Short mmCIF file of C-alpha atoms in Angstrom, two decimals:
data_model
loop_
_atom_site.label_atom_id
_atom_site.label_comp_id
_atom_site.label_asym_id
_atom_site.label_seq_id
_atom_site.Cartn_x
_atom_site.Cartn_y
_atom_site.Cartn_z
CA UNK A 282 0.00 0.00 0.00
CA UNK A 283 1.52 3.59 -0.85
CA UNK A 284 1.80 6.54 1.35
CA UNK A 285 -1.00 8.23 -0.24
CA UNK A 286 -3.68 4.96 0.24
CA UNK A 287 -2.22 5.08 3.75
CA UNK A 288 -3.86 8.51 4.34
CA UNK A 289 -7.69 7.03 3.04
CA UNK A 290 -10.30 5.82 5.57
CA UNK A 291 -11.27 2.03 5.13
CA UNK A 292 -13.90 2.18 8.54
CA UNK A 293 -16.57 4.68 8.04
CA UNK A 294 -19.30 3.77 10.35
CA UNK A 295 -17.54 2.94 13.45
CA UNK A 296 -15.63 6.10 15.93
CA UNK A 297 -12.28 5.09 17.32
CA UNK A 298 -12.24 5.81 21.33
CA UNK A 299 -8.90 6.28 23.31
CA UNK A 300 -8.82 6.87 26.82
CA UNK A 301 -5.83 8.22 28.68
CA UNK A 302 -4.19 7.46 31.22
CA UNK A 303 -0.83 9.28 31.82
CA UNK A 304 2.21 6.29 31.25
CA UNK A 305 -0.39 3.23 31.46
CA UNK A 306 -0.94 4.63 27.67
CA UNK A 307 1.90 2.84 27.23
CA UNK A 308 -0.13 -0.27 27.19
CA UNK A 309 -2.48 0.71 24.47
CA UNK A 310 0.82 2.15 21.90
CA UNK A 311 0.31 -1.47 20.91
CA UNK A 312 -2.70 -1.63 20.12
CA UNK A 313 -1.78 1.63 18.06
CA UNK A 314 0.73 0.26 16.35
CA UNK A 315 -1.57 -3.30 15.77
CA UNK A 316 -3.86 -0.74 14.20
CA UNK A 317 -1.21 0.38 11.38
CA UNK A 318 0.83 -2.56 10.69
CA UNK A 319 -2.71 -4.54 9.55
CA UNK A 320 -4.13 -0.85 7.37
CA UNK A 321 -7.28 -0.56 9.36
CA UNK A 322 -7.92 3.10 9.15
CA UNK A 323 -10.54 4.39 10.79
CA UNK A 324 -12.85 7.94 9.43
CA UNK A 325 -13.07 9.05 13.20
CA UNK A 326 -10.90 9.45 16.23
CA UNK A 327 -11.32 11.15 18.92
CA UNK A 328 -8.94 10.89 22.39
CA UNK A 329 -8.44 12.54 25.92
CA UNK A 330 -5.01 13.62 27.39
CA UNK A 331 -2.47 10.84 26.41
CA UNK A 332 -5.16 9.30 24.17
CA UNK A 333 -4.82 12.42 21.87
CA UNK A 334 -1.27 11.95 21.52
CA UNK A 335 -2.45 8.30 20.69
CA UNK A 336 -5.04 9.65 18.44
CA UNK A 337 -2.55 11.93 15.96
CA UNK A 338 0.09 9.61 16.63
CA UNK A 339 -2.48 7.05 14.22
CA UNK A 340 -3.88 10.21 11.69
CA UNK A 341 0.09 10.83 11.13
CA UNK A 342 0.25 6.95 10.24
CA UNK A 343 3.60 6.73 12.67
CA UNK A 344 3.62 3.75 14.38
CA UNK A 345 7.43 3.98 15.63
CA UNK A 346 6.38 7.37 17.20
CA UNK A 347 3.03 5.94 18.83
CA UNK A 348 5.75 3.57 20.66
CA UNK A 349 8.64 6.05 21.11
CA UNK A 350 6.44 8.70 22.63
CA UNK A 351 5.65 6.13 25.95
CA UNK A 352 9.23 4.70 26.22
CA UNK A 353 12.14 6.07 24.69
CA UNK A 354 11.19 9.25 25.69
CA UNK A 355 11.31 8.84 29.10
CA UNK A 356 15.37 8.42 28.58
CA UNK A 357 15.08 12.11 27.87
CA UNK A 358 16.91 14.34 30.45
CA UNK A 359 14.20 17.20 29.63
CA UNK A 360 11.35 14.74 30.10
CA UNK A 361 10.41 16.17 33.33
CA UNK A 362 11.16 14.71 37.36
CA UNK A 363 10.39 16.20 40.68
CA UNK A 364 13.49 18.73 40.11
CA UNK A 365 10.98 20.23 36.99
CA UNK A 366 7.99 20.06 39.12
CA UNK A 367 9.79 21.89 41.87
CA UNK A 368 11.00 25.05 39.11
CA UNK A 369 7.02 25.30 38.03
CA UNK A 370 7.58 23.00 34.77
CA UNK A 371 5.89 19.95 35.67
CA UNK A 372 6.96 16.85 36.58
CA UNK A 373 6.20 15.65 32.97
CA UNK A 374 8.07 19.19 31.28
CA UNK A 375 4.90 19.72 28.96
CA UNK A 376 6.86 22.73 27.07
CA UNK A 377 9.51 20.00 26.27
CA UNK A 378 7.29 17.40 25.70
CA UNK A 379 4.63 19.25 23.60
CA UNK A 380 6.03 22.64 21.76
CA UNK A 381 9.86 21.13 21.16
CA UNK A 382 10.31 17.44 20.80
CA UNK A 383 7.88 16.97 17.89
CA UNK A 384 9.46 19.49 16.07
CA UNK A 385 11.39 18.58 12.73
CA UNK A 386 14.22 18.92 14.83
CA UNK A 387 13.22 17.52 17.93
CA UNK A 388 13.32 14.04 19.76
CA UNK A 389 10.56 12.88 18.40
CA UNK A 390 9.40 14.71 15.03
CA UNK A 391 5.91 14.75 14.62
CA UNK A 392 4.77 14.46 10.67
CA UNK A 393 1.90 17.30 10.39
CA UNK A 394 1.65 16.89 6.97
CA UNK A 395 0.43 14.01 6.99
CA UNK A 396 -1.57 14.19 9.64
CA UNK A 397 -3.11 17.17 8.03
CA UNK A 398 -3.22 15.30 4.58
CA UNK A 399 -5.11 12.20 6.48
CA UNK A 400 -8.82 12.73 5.64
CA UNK A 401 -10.09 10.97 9.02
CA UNK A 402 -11.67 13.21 12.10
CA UNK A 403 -9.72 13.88 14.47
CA UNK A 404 -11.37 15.01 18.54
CA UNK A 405 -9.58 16.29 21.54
CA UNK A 406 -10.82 17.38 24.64
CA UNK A 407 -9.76 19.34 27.58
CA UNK A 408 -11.24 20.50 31.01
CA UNK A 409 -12.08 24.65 31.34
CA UNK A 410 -10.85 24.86 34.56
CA UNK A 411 -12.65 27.94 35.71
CA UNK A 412 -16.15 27.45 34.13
CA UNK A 413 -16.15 23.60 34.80
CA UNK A 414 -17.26 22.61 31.24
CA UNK A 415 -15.28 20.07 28.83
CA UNK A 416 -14.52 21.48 25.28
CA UNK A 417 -13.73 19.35 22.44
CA UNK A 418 -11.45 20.53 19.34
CA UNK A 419 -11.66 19.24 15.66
CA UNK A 420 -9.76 18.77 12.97
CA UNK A 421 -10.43 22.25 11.73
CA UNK A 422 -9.48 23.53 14.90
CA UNK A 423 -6.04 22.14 14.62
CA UNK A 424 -4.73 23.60 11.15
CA UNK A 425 -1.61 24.08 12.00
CA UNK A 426 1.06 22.64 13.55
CA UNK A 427 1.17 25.29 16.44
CA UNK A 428 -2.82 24.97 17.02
CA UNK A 429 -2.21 21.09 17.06
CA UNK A 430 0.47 21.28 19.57
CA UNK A 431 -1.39 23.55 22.24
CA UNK A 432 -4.35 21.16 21.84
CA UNK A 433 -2.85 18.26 22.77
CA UNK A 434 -1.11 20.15 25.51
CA UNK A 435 -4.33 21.59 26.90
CA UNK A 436 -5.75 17.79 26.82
CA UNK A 437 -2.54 16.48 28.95
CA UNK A 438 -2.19 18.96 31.47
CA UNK A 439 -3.06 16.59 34.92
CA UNK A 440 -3.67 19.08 37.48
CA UNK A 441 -0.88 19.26 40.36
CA UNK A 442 1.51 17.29 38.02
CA UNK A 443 1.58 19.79 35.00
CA UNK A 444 0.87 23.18 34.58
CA UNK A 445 -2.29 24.62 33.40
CA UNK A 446 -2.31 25.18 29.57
CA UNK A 447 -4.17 28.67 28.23
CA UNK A 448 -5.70 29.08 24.74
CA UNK A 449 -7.36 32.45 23.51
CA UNK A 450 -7.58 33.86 27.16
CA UNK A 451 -8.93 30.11 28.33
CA UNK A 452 -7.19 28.18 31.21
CA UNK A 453 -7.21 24.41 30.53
CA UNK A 454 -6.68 21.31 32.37
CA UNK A 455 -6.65 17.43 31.81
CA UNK A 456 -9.85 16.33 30.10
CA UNK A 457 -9.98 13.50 32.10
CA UNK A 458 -11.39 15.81 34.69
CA UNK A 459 -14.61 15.36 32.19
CA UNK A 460 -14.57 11.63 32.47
CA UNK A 461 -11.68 10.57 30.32
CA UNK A 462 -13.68 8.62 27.62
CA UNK A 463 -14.54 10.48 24.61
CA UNK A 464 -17.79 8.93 24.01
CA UNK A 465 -19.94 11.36 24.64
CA UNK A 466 -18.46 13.82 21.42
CA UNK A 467 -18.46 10.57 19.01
CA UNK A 468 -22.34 10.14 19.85
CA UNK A 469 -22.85 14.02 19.60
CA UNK A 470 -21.08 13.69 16.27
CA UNK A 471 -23.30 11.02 14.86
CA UNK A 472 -21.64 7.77 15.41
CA UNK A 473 -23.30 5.04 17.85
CA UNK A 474 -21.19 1.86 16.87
CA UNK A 475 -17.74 2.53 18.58
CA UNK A 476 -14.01 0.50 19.60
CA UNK A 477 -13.31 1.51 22.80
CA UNK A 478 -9.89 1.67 23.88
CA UNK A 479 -9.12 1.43 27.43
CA UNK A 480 -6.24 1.85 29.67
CA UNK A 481 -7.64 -0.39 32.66
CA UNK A 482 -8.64 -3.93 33.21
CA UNK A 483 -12.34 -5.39 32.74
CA UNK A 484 -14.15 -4.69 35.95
CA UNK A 485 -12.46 -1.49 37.52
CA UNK A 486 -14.05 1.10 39.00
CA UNK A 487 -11.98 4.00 40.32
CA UNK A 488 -12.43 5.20 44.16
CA UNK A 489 -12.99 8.72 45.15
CA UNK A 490 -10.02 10.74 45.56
CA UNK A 491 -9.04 11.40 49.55
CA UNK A 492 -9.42 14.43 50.39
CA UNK A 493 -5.81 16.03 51.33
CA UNK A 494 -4.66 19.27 53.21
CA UNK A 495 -1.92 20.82 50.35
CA UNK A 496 -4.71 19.87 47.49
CA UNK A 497 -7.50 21.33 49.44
CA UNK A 498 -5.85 24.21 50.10
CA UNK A 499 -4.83 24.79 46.24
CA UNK A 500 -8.07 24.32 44.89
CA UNK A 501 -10.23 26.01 47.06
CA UNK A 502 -8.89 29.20 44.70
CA UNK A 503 -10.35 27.08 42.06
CA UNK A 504 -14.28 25.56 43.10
CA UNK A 505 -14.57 24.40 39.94
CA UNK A 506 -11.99 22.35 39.45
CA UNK A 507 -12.21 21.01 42.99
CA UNK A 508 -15.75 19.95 42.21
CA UNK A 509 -14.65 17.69 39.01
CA UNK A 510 -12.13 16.47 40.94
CA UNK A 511 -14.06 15.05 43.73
CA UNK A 512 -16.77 13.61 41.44
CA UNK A 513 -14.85 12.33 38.66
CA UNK A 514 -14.76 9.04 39.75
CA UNK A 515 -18.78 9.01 39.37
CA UNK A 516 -18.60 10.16 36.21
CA UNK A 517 -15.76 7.80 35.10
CA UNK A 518 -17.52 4.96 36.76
CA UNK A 519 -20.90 5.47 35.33
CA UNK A 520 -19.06 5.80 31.48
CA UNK A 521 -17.24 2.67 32.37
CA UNK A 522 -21.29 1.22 32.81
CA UNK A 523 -22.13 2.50 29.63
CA UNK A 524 -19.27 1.35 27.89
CA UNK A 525 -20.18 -2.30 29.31
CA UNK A 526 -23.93 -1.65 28.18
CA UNK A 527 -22.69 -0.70 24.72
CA UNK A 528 -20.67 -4.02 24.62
CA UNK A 529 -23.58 -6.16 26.14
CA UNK A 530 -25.69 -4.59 22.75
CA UNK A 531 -23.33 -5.07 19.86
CA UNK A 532 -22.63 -1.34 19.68
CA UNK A 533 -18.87 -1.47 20.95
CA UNK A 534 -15.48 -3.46 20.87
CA UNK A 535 -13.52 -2.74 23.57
CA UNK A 536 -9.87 -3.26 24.70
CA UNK A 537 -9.21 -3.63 28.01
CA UNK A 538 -5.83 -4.17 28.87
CA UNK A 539 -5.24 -7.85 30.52
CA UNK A 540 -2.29 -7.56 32.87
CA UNK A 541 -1.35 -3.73 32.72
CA UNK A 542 1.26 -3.30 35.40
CA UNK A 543 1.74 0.73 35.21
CA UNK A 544 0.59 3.84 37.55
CA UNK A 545 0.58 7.22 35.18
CA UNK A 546 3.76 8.53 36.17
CA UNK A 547 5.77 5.47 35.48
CA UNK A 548 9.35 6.38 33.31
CA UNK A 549 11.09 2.45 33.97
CA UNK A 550 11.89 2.73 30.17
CA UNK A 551 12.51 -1.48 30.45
CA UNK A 552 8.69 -2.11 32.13
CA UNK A 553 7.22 0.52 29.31
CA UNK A 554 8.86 -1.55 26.70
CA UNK A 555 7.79 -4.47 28.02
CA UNK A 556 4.29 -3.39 28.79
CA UNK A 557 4.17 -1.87 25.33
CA UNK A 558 4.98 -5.08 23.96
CA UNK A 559 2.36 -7.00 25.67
CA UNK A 560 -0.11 -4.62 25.02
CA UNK A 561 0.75 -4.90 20.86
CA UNK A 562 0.62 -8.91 21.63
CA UNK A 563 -2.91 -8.89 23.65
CA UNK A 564 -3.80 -6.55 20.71
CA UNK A 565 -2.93 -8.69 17.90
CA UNK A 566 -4.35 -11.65 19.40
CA UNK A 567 -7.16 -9.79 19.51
CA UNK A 568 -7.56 -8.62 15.73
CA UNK A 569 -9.89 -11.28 14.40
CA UNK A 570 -12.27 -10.18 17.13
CA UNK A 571 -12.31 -6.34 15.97
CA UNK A 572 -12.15 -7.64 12.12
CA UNK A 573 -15.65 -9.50 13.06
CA UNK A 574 -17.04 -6.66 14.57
CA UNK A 575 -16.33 -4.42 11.58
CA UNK A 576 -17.53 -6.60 9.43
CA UNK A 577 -14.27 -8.02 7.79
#
């Protein structure tokens, strides 16, 4: 197949879902990369915080950069530790990771033109963190590489962890303040057959967060954000129910990882490779059962 066919849809009826996840994303590269090496393209993809970098990792058809961007990078002495967090830069350095390395001449060049070239939807989403509302970005939002970049960005930034990310005047945080799963956007958008994408095992549900002293005192400056904090996991929870309801009707394949073994802030560049790999295994193991569900 030439590069050109490689930038055509082949899977028009059927949204591509990635949750994020921080490093456990490392886990669903592979399935990423499963995705390329076998040309199943799909029209629409839509992804939250390191599921959009998952997301145009698959429009820009790179499947050595959907693995290099969850392990080699973390080899990267401007990747980000507690001595960035401490200097205000995060302890992932999201002005490394976002605005320089996927620059031509970066660590890990990022292929716009392609990705702009690639006829397929593309949907990220991010948290306001003032107002409280999730926004979602498409493709024509993101036309060029500068408006890509900050998107993504805005989608990453995990409150306490990262710093906030502003876009014309607007102060974002991690969309997974909104849930995490981009499902609700793909059904607003038309599309009620889905494959789901998942970054934890069949049957968890995530507890509420404890309520400590330093984060209390932080976001009472921001009620807001304070609020989607404490009841994300309901949210989360009750689109992990829907995602099982979708399944239970036909509507959705979904990957859940099997044996993930990663928090988010994991940078053991020997486990990510390792997870990666068994993630790209469980996922091509896997294929016949997404081929039957698309119909192929």
């Amino acid at each position: 197949m030439d590069g050109n066919s490689k930038l055509k849809s082949n899977v028009f009826d059927t949204a591509l879902i990635f949750e994020g996840g921080g490093m456990r994303a490392c886990y669903t590269a592979g399935f990423v990369s499963m995705l390329l090496e076998h040309d199943i393209y799909f029209n629409y993809v839509a992804g939250i915080s390191a599921g959009a970098s998952h997301a145009v990792n698959y429009l820009s058809r790179d499947f050595v950069r959907a693995r290099r961007s969850f392990t080699d990078i973390v080899q990267d002495p401007s990747f980000g530790d507690l001595s960035s967090w401490i200097k205000g830069d995060g302890y992932f350095n999201a002005d490394y990771i976002y605005s320089k390395s996927p620059r031509e001449d970066g660590m890990l060049p990022f292929d716009f033109d392609a990705f702009s070239k690639n006829e397929a939807e593309c949907v990220v989403g991010a948290f306001l963190r003032y107002e409280g509302d999730m926004v979602y970005w498409h493709k024509n939002d993101m036309s060029t590489m500068d408006d890509l970049i900050i998107r993504i960005r805005a989608s990453s930034s995990v409150p306490f962890l990262m710093p906030e990310t502003e876009i014309d005047g607007k102060i974002y945080v991690d969309g997974g303040l909104g849930g995490g799963i981009p499902l609700d956007i793909a059904m607003e958008d038309g599309y009620d057959r889905f494959v789901i994408v998942l970054t934890r095992e069949r049957g968890f549900r995530l507890d509420p967060i404890p309520q400590l002293r330093l984060m209390s005192r932080v976001l009472d400056r921001h009620p807001a954000e304070r609020e989607a904090l404490m009841t994300r996991h309901l949210r989360y929870n009750q689109l992990l129910d829907t995602v099982e309801q979708l399944e239970g009707e036909g509507r959705a394949c979904v990957f859940y990882p099997e044996h993930i073994d990663l928090s988010m802030i994991d940078r053991d560049r020997e486990k990510l490779l390792s997870q990666y790999l068994a993630g790209h295994e469980q996922a091509t193991r896997e294929l016949p059962r997404l081929r039957a569900f698309l119909g192929g």
